[in-house]
Coordinates of C-alpha atoms in Angstrom, one line a residue:
Chain A
X591 CA 0.0 0.0 0.0
X592 CA 1.1 3.6 -0.6
X593 CA 0.9 6.2 2.1
X594 CA 2.2 9.7 2.7
X595 CA 4.3 10.3 5.8
X596 CA 6.2 13.4 6.7
X597 CA 9.6 12.3 8.1
X598 CA 12.0 14.8 9.5
X599 CA 10.3 17.6 7.7
X600 CA 9.9 16.0 4.3
X601 CA 6.6 14.7 3.2
X602 CA 6.8 11.8 0.7
X603 CA 4.7 8.9 -0.6
X604 CA 6.1 5.6 0.5
X605 CA 5.3 2.0 -0.5
X606 CA 4.8 0.0 2.6
X607 CA 3.7 -3.4 3.6
X608 CA 0.7 -3.1 6.0
X609 CA 2.4 -5.6 8.3
X610 CA 5.5 -3.4 8.6
X611 CA 6.2 -1.9 12.0
X612 CA 7.2 1.7 12.1
X613 CA 10.7 0.8 13.5
X614 CA 11.4 -1.6 10.6
X615 CA 10.1 0.9 8.0
X616 CA 12.2 3.7 9.3
X617 CA 15.3 1.6 9.3
X618 CA 14.5 0.2 5.9
X619 CA 14.5 3.7 4.4
X620 CA 17.7 4.6 6.1
X621 CA 16.9 6.3 9.4
X622 CA 19.4 4.2 11.4
X623 CA 19.2 6.6 14.4
X624 CA 16.1 4.7 15.3
X625 CA 17.6 1.8 17.3
X626 CA 16.2 -1.7 17.6
X627 CA 16.6 -2.7 21.2
X628 CA 14.1 -5.1 22.8
X629 CA 11.6 -5.1 19.9
X630 CA 9.0 -5.4 22.6
X631 CA 8.1 -1.9 23.8
X632 CA 10.2 -2.1 26.9
X633 CA 13.5 -0.3 26.3
X634 CA 12.7 2.9 24.4
X635 CA 15.7 2.7 22.1
X636 CA 13.3 3.0 19.1
X637 CA 11.6 6.1 20.3
X638 CA 10.5 8.6 17.7
X639 CA 8.1 11.6 17.8
X640 CA 4.8 11.0 16.1
X641 CA 2.8 14.3 16.0
X642 CA 5.1 15.6 18.7
X643 CA 4.6 12.8 21.1
X644 CA 7.4 10.4 22.0
X645 CA 6.3 6.8 21.2
X646 CA 7.9 3.4 20.8
X647 CA 8.2 2.8 17.1
X648 CA 8.4 -1.0 17.6
X649 CA 4.8 -1.3 18.9
X650 CA 3.2 0.6 16.1
X651 CA 2.5 -0.1 12.4
X652 CA 4.0 2.2 9.9
X653 CA 0.5 2.4 8.3
X654 CA -0.8 4.1 11.5
X655 CA 1.4 7.1 10.5
X656 CA -0.4 7.9 7.3
X657 CA -0.5 11.7 6.9
X658 CA 1.2 12.1 10.2
X659 CA 4.5 13.7 11.1
X660 CA 7.4 11.6 12.3
X661 CA 10.7 13.0 13.7
X662 CA 13.7 10.8 14.4
X663 CA 16.9 11.8 16.1
X664 CA 18.3 12.7 12.6
X665 CA 15.6 15.4 12.5
X666 CA 16.9 17.2 15.5
X667 CA 20.4 18.3 14.6
X668 CA 23.6 17.4 12.8
X669 CA 27.2 16.9 13.8
X670 CA 28.0 20.4 12.7
X671 CA 24.9 21.9 14.2
X672 CA 23.7 19.8 17.1
X673 CA 20.4 20.3 19.0
X674 CA 21.0 21.8 22.5
X675 CA 20.0 18.4 23.9
X676 CA 22.6 16.6 21.8
X677 CA 25.3 19.1 22.8
X678 CA 24.5 18.9 26.5
X679 CA 24.4 15.1 26.5
X680 CA 28.0 15.1 25.2
X681 CA 29.2 17.8 27.5
X682 CA 27.8 16.1 30.6
X683 CA 29.1 12.7 29.7
X684 CA 25.6 11.4 29.5
X685 CA 26.6 9.1 26.6
X686 CA 28.7 6.0 27.0
X687 CA 28.0 3.2 24.5
X688 CA 25.4 5.5 22.9
X689 CA 22.8 2.9 21.9
X690 CA 20.0 4.3 24.0
X691 CA 20.8 7.9 23.4
X692 CA 18.6 8.6 20.4
X693 CA 15.6 7.4 22.3
X694 CA 16.6 9.3 25.4
X695 CA 17.0 12.5 23.5
X696 CA 13.7 12.1 21.7
X697 CA 11.9 11.6 25.0
X698 CA 13.7 14.7 26.4
X699 CA 12.8 16.7 23.3
X700 CA 9.1 15.8 23.7
X701 CA 9.3 16.8 27.4
X702 CA 11.0 20.2 26.7
X703 CA 8.5 21.0 23.9
X704 CA 5.6 20.6 26.4
X705 CA 7.4 21.9 29.5
X706 CA 10.4 24.2 29.0
X707 CA 11.3 24.3 32.7
X708 CA 10.8 20.8 34.0
X709 CA 11.6 19.8 37.6
X710 CA 13.9 16.9 38.2
X711 CA 11.0 14.6 38.8
X712 CA 9.4 15.6 35.5
X713 CA 12.6 14.7 33.7
X714 CA 12.9 11.4 35.5
X715 CA 9.3 10.6 34.7
X716 CA 9.6 11.6 31.0
X717 CA 12.8 9.4 30.6
X718 CA 11.3 6.5 32.5
X719 CA 10.6 4.5 29.4
X720 CA 14.2 4.7 28.1
X721 CA 16.6 2.1 29.6
X722 CA 20.3 2.9 29.7
X723 CA 22.6 0.2 31.0
X724 CA 25.8 2.4 31.1
X725 CA 25.5 5.7 32.7
X726 CA 23.0 5.4 35.6
X727 CA 20.8 8.3 34.4
X728 CA 22.3 11.0 36.7
X729 CA 24.3 12.7 34.0
X730 CA 21.5 12.5 31.5
X731 CA 19.2 14.3 33.9
X732 CA 21.6 17.1 34.4
X733 CA 22.1 17.2 30.6
X734 CA 18.4 17.7 30.1
X735 CA 18.4 20.5 32.7
X736 CA 21.3 22.3 31.0
X737 CA 19.7 21.9 27.6
X738 CA 16.4 23.3 29.0
X739 CA 18.2 26.3 30.4
X740 CA 20.0 27.0 27.1
X741 CA 16.8 26.7 25.1
X742 CA 15.0 29.0 27.4
X743 CA 17.9 31.6 27.2
X744 CA 17.9 31.4 23.4
X745 CA 14.2 31.9 23.2
X746 CA 14.4 34.8 25.6
X747 CA 17.2 36.4 23.5
X748 CA 15.4 36.0 20.2
X749 CA 11.7 35.4 20.7
X750 CA 10.1 34.0 17.6
X751 CA 7.1 31.9 16.8
X752 CA 7.6 28.3 17.9
X753 CA 8.8 26.3 14.9
X754 CA 8.2 22.6 14.9
X755 CA 11.3 20.5 13.9
Chain B
X1485 CA 3.0 -10.8 13.7
X1486 CA -0.3 -10.4 11.8
X1487 CA 0.9 -12.7 9.1
X1488 CA -2.1 -12.3 6.7
X1489 CA -2.7 -8.6 7.2
X1490 CA -3.3 -7.1 3.8
X1491 CA -5.3 -3.9 4.3
X1492 CA -5.5 -0.8 6.5
X1493 CA -8.7 1.2 6.5
X1494 CA -8.9 4.8 7.6
X1495 CA -12.7 5.5 8.1
X1496 CA -13.8 9.1 8.3
X1497 CA -16.8 8.4 10.5
X1498 CA -17.9 5.9 13.1
X1499 CA -20.6 4.6 10.8
X1500 CA -18.0 3.9 8.0
X1501 CA -15.8 2.1 10.5
X1502 CA -18.7 -0.1 11.6
X1503 CA -19.7 -0.8 8.0
X1504 CA -16.1 -1.9 7.2
X1505 CA -16.1 -4.1 10.3
X1506 CA -19.3 -5.8 9.3
X1507 CA -18.2 -6.3 5.7
X1508 CA -14.8 -7.7 6.7
X1509 CA -15.7 -9.6 9.8
X1510 CA -14.3 -11.9 11.3
X1511 CA -11.1 -11.0 9.5
X1512 CA -11.0 -7.4 10.6
X1513 CA -10.2 -5.7 13.8
X1514 CA -10.1 -2.2 15.2
X1515 CA -6.8 -0.5 15.8
X1516 CA -6.2 2.8 17.7
X1517 CA -2.9 3.0 19.5
X1518 CA -1.7 -0.3 18.1
X1519 CA 0.2 -1.4 21.2
X1520 CA -1.9 -4.6 21.6
X1521 CA -1.9 -5.5 17.9
X1522 CA 1.6 -4.6 16.7
X1523 CA 3.2 -7.6 18.4
X1524 CA 0.2 -9.9 18.3
X1525 CA 0.4 -13.3 16.8
X1526 CA -2.7 -13.8 14.6
X1527 CA -3.2 -15.4 11.3
X1528 CA -6.9 -14.7 11.0
X1529 CA -6.8 -10.9 10.7
X1530 CA -6.6 -9.6 7.2
X1531 CA -7.5 -6.0 7.7
X1532 CA -7.3 -3.3 10.4
X1533 CA -9.6 -0.4 10.8
X1534 CA -7.7 2.6 12.1
X1535 CA -10.2 4.6 14.2
X1536 CA -7.5 6.9 15.7
X1537 CA -8.6 9.8 13.5
X1538 CA -12.2 9.7 14.7
X1539 CA -13.4 12.3 17.2
X1540 CA -14.0 10.5 20.5
X1541 CA -10.8 11.7 22.1
X1542 CA -11.8 13.9 25.0
X1543 CA -12.1 14.0 28.7
X1544 CA -14.8 16.0 30.4
X1545 CA -16.6 16.3 33.6
X1546 CA -20.3 16.9 34.0
X1547 CA -22.7 16.9 36.9
X1548 CA -23.2 13.1 36.8
X1549 CA -19.5 12.1 36.5
X1550 CA -16.5 11.8 34.3
X1551 CA -16.7 11.1 30.6
X1552 CA -13.7 9.8 28.8
X1553 CA -13.6 9.3 25.0
X1554 CA -12.2 5.9 24.3
X1555 CA -9.4 7.3 22.1
X1556 CA -7.9 9.4 25.0
X1557 CA -4.5 8.1 25.6
X1558 CA -3.3 6.9 29.0
X1559 CA -0.9 9.8 29.2
X1560 CA -3.7 12.2 28.6
X1561 CA -5.4 10.6 31.6
X1562 CA -2.3 11.2 33.7
X1563 CA -2.0 14.8 32.6
X1564 CA -5.7 15.8 32.8
X1565 CA -6.7 18.0 35.7
X1566 CA -10.3 16.8 35.4
X1567 CA -9.1 13.3 36.0
X1568 CA -6.7 14.1 38.8
X1569 CA -9.5 16.0 40.6
X1570 CA -12.0 13.2 40.2
X1571 CA -12.5 10.4 42.8
X1572 CA -9.4 11.3 44.8
X1573 CA -7.3 11.2 41.7
X1574 CA -7.1 7.4 41.6
X1575 CA -7.6 7.2 37.9
X1576 CA -4.7 9.4 37.0
X1577 CA -2.7 7.6 39.7
X1578 CA -3.5 4.2 38.2
X1579 CA -2.8 5.5 34.7
X1580 CA 0.6 6.8 35.8
X1581 CA 1.5 3.3 36.9
X1582 CA 0.4 1.7 33.6
X1583 CA 3.4 1.2 31.4
X1584 CA 6.1 3.9 30.7
X1585 CA 5.3 7.2 29.1
X1586 CA 6.4 6.0 25.6
X1587 CA 3.6 3.4 25.6
X1588 CA 1.1 5.6 27.4
X1589 CA 1.4 8.1 24.6
X1590 CA 0.1 5.5 22.2
X1591 CA -2.1 3.3 24.3
X1592 CA -5.7 4.4 24.5
X1593 CA -8.2 3.9 27.3
X1594 CA -10.5 2.1 25.0
X1595 CA -7.7 -0.2 23.9
X1596 CA -6.9 -1.0 27.5
X1597 CA -10.4 -2.2 28.0
X1598 CA -10.9 -4.0 24.7
X1599 CA -7.6 -5.9 25.2
X1600 CA -7.5 -6.1 28.9
X1601 CA -4.4 -7.4 30.7
X1602 CA -5.1 -8.6 34.2
X1603 CA -2.0 -6.7 35.4
X1604 CA -3.1 -3.3 34.0
X1605 CA -4.0 -0.8 36.7
X1606 CA -6.5 1.2 34.7
X1607 CA -9.3 -1.4 34.5
X1608 CA -8.8 -2.1 38.2
X1609 CA -9.5 1.6 39.2
X1610 CA -12.3 1.9 36.6
X1611 CA -14.0 -1.2 38.1
X1612 CA -13.9 0.2 41.6
X1613 CA -15.6 3.3 40.3
X1614 CA -18.3 1.3 38.5
X1615 CA -17.4 2.5 35.0
X1616 CA -19.9 2.0 32.2
X1617 CA -18.9 1.6 28.5
X1618 CA -20.7 3.1 25.7
X1619 CA -20.5 0.9 22.7
X1620 CA -21.4 1.6 19.1
X1621 CA -22.5 -0.8 16.5
X1622 CA -25.5 -0.5 14.2
X1623 CA -27.1 0.9 17.3
X1624 CA -25.7 2.2 20.5
X1625 CA -25.7 0.4 23.9
X1626 CA -24.1 0.5 27.2
X1627 CA -22.3 -2.3 29.0
X1628 CA -20.9 -2.2 32.5
X1629 CA -17.1 -2.7 32.7
X1630 CA -17.8 -5.3 35.3
X1631 CA -19.8 -7.4 32.8
X1632 CA -17.3 -6.8 30.1
X1633 CA -14.4 -8.1 32.2
X1634 CA -16.4 -10.9 33.9
X1635 CA -14.7 -14.3 33.2
X1636 CA -17.9 -15.7 32.0
X1637 CA -19.3 -13.6 29.2
X1638 CA -23.0 -12.7 29.3
X1639 CA -25.4 -11.6 26.7
X1640 CA -24.4 -8.2 25.2
X1641 CA -20.7 -8.9 25.6
X1642 CA -18.4 -7.1 23.2
X1643 CA -18.4 -8.5 19.7
X1644 CA -15.9 -8.1 16.8
X1645 CA -18.0 -5.4 15.2
X1646 CA -18.4 -3.3 18.3
X1647 CA -16.5 -0.2 19.0
X1648 CA -16.1 1.2 22.5
X1649 CA -16.6 4.9 22.1
X1650 CA -16.9 6.3 25.6
X1651 CA -16.3 5.4 29.2
X1652 CA -18.6 6.9 31.8
X1653 CA -17.6 7.0 35.4
X1654 CA -20.4 8.0 37.8
X1655 CA -19.3 10.6 40.4
X1656 CA -18.5 8.8 43.7
X1657 CA -20.7 9.7 46.7
X1658 CA -19.9 13.1 48.2
X1659 CA -19.1 11.6 51.6
X1660 CA -16.7 9.1 50.3
X1661 CA -13.1 8.5 49.6
X1662 CA -11.1 6.6 47.0
X1663 CA -7.7 4.9 47.1
X1664 CA -5.4 3.0 44.8
X1665 CA -2.3 1.1 45.7
X1666 CA -0.1 -1.4 44.0
X1667 CA 3.1 -3.3 44.3
X1668 CA 5.6 -3.8 41.5
X1669 CA 9.3 -4.6 41.2
X1670 CA 10.2 -1.3 39.6
X1671 CA 8.4 2.0 39.0
X1672 CA 7.5 1.0 35.4
X1673 CA 7.1 -2.7 35.8
X1674 CA 3.6 -4.3 35.6
X1675 CA 1.8 -4.6 39.0
X1676 CA 2.1 -7.8 41.0
X1677 CA -0.9 -6.8 43.1
X1678 CA -3.1 -3.7 42.5
X1679 CA -6.1 -2.7 44.6
X1680 CA -8.6 0.1 44.1
X1681 CA -11.0 1.1 46.8
X1682 CA -14.0 3.4 47.0
X1683 CA -15.6 4.0 50.4
X1684 CA -18.7 5.9 51.3
X1685 CA -19.6 7.0 54.8
X1686 CA -22.9 7.7 56.5
X1687 CA -23.0 8.9 60.1
X1688 CA -19.4 8.0 60.8
X1689 CA -19.8 4.4 59.7
X1690 CA -18.8 2.8 56.4
X1691 CA -22.0 2.7 54.3
X1692 CA -20.6 1.0 51.4
X1693 CA -17.2 -0.3 50.4
X1694 CA -16.2 -1.2 46.8
X1695 CA -12.9 -2.9 46.4
X1696 CA -11.3 -4.5 43.3
X1697 CA -8.1 -6.4 43.0
X1698 CA -6.1 -6.9 39.8
X1699 CA -2.8 -8.4 38.8
X1700 CA -2.5 -11.0 41.6
X1701 CA -5.5 -13.1 40.6
X1702 CA -6.5 -14.9 37.4
X1703 CA -8.8 -11.9 36.6
X1704 CA -10.0 -8.7 38.2
X1705 CA -12.1 -9.5 41.2
X1706 CA -14.3 -7.7 43.7
X1707 CA -13.1 -8.2 47.2
X1708 CA -16.5 -9.0 48.6
X1709 CA -15.3 -10.4 51.8
X1710 CA -13.4 -7.3 52.7
X1711 CA -16.4 -5.2 51.6
X1712 CA -18.7 -7.1 53.9
X1713 CA -16.3 -6.8 56.8
X1714 CA -16.2 -3.1 56.4
X1715 CA -19.9 -2.3 55.7
X1716 CA -21.7 -0.9 58.6
X1717 CA -18.6 -0.6 60.7
X1718 CA -17.0 2.5 62.1
X1719 CA -13.8 3.1 60.1
X1720 CA -10.7 2.8 62.1
X1721 CA -7.1 1.7 61.5
X1722 CA -7.9 -1.5 63.3
X1723 CA -11.0 -2.3 61.4
X1724 CA -9.2 -1.8 58.1
X1725 CA -6.2 -3.9 59.1
X1726 CA -8.6 -6.7 60.1
X1727 CA -10.6 -6.5 57.0
X1728 CA -7.5 -6.6 54.8
X1729 CA -6.6 -10.0 56.2
X1730 CA -9.6 -11.5 54.5
X1731 CA -7.8 -11.6 51.1
X1732 CA -5.3 -14.2 52.4
X1733 CA -7.7 -17.0 51.6
X1734 CA -7.9 -16.0 47.9
X1735 CA -6.5 -18.0 45.0
X1736 CA -3.4 -16.0 43.9
X1737 CA -1.3 -16.7 40.8
X1738 CA 2.4 -17.3 40.8
X1739 CA 4.7 -16.3 37.9
X1740 CA 8.2 -15.1 37.2
X1741 CA 7.4 -11.8 39.0
X1742 CA 6.5 -13.5 42.3
X1743 CA 5.2 -16.7 43.7
X1744 CA 1.7 -17.4 44.9
X1745 CA 2.9 -17.3 48.5
X1746 CA 4.7 -14.0 48.0
X1747 CA 1.6 -12.4 46.5
X1748 CA -0.6 -13.7 49.3
X1749 CA 1.8 -12.1 51.8
X1750 CA 1.8 -8.7 50.2
X1751 CA -1.8 -8.6 49.1
X1752 CA -3.2 -7.8 52.5
X1753 CA -0.8 -4.9 52.8
X1754 CA -1.8 -3.5 49.5
X1755 CA -5.5 -3.7 50.4
X1756 CA -4.7 -1.9 53.6
X1757 CA -2.7 0.8 51.7
X1758 CA -5.6 1.4 49.4
X1759 CA -8.1 1.6 52.2
X1760 CA -5.9 3.9 54.2
X1761 CA -5.6 6.2 51.2
X1762 CA -9.4 6.3 50.8
X1763 CA -9.8 6.9 54.5
X1764 CA -7.4 9.8 54.5
X1765 CA -9.4 11.4 51.7
X1766 CA -12.5 11.1 53.9
X1767 CA -10.9 13.1 56.7

């Protein structure tokens, strides 16, 4: 079947198998930032934003995203121009093996879009679906706090209408 | 995997969705959040009817109680101020314990009811509050959640062409309190025991108690023995502790999360916790 999906800002018509899960579809067309972890909805490595909400792409059919907007980690920033969250994760040492990080950053992005000044508990709660076996979460939480602060400061310095990624 | 899945439908109206279900039955099913179906093993299903774009996604309070559109996600339940102010907030509390946020953003309340897991906390809290389902087919009807989840299906049970559109929760009695407690290995793990309680009080004594246990038993169950022990009694810490002991004789399940014996041991504490929470809300 053919459906239209907007992925990382670009709307296109894709040929998909109705049985195809969103995770498999995204990786098939080259978005390898979406990681396959547990394949079971438990670990959060495959998190993407669908219509701005962070969801597990492994427990969702690609067909459910017809005419919807999907954002993967690749849609947030590049090596040259990283998103404040990506930058602060590196600075704080929130990344070790790195496998869970795309998912963690996607969850953090959804949080900061909805709540620009989250309390520590809000951050913990928002990242609760993303398992990380290396860092122990502490540095990632401070990374999100730093990124939140930076985003708030930039928005204060140059207020402009909120642009969706 | 849905090995034989060939078609996805995107109906524009409820009527269209039901027409498709009737035409394609029994090889069609409804999909909303998708968390129950994406990993399901089923060779019968050939088409899915995606109702997620229909308009029954709302939460509102009226004079009679709380009305939740079946397409509201569990996370919307957690975040809604209407839900957290209703019945001592036990629904948003139970929702916040159900899965992690990544799943709650997809999973809908209707899906939680149509594909009930005995370890989910939401149906447990809804049962204690006597929730009623509004179901659409060629005509509309209502079905109590208790009947829907009963181990033996009665007339009017959910069929493959039915769509749950709304969940109505009657406002609990004014002089009452509600509580919800659960036990799990980690904050995001499924419950080993969950208990929801709704108490109403008249002249200082417990007029009616309504308790439901989930997760630890084969299916959701009213704790009638505890209810009977409390009814007509003056509520005190002692009375509640005593009543909680009544669950020890129940037939618990054992699995990789915890043995039968372990569940039996913690169950009375969780019953007590939920009663205490309800009691605190009274005072």
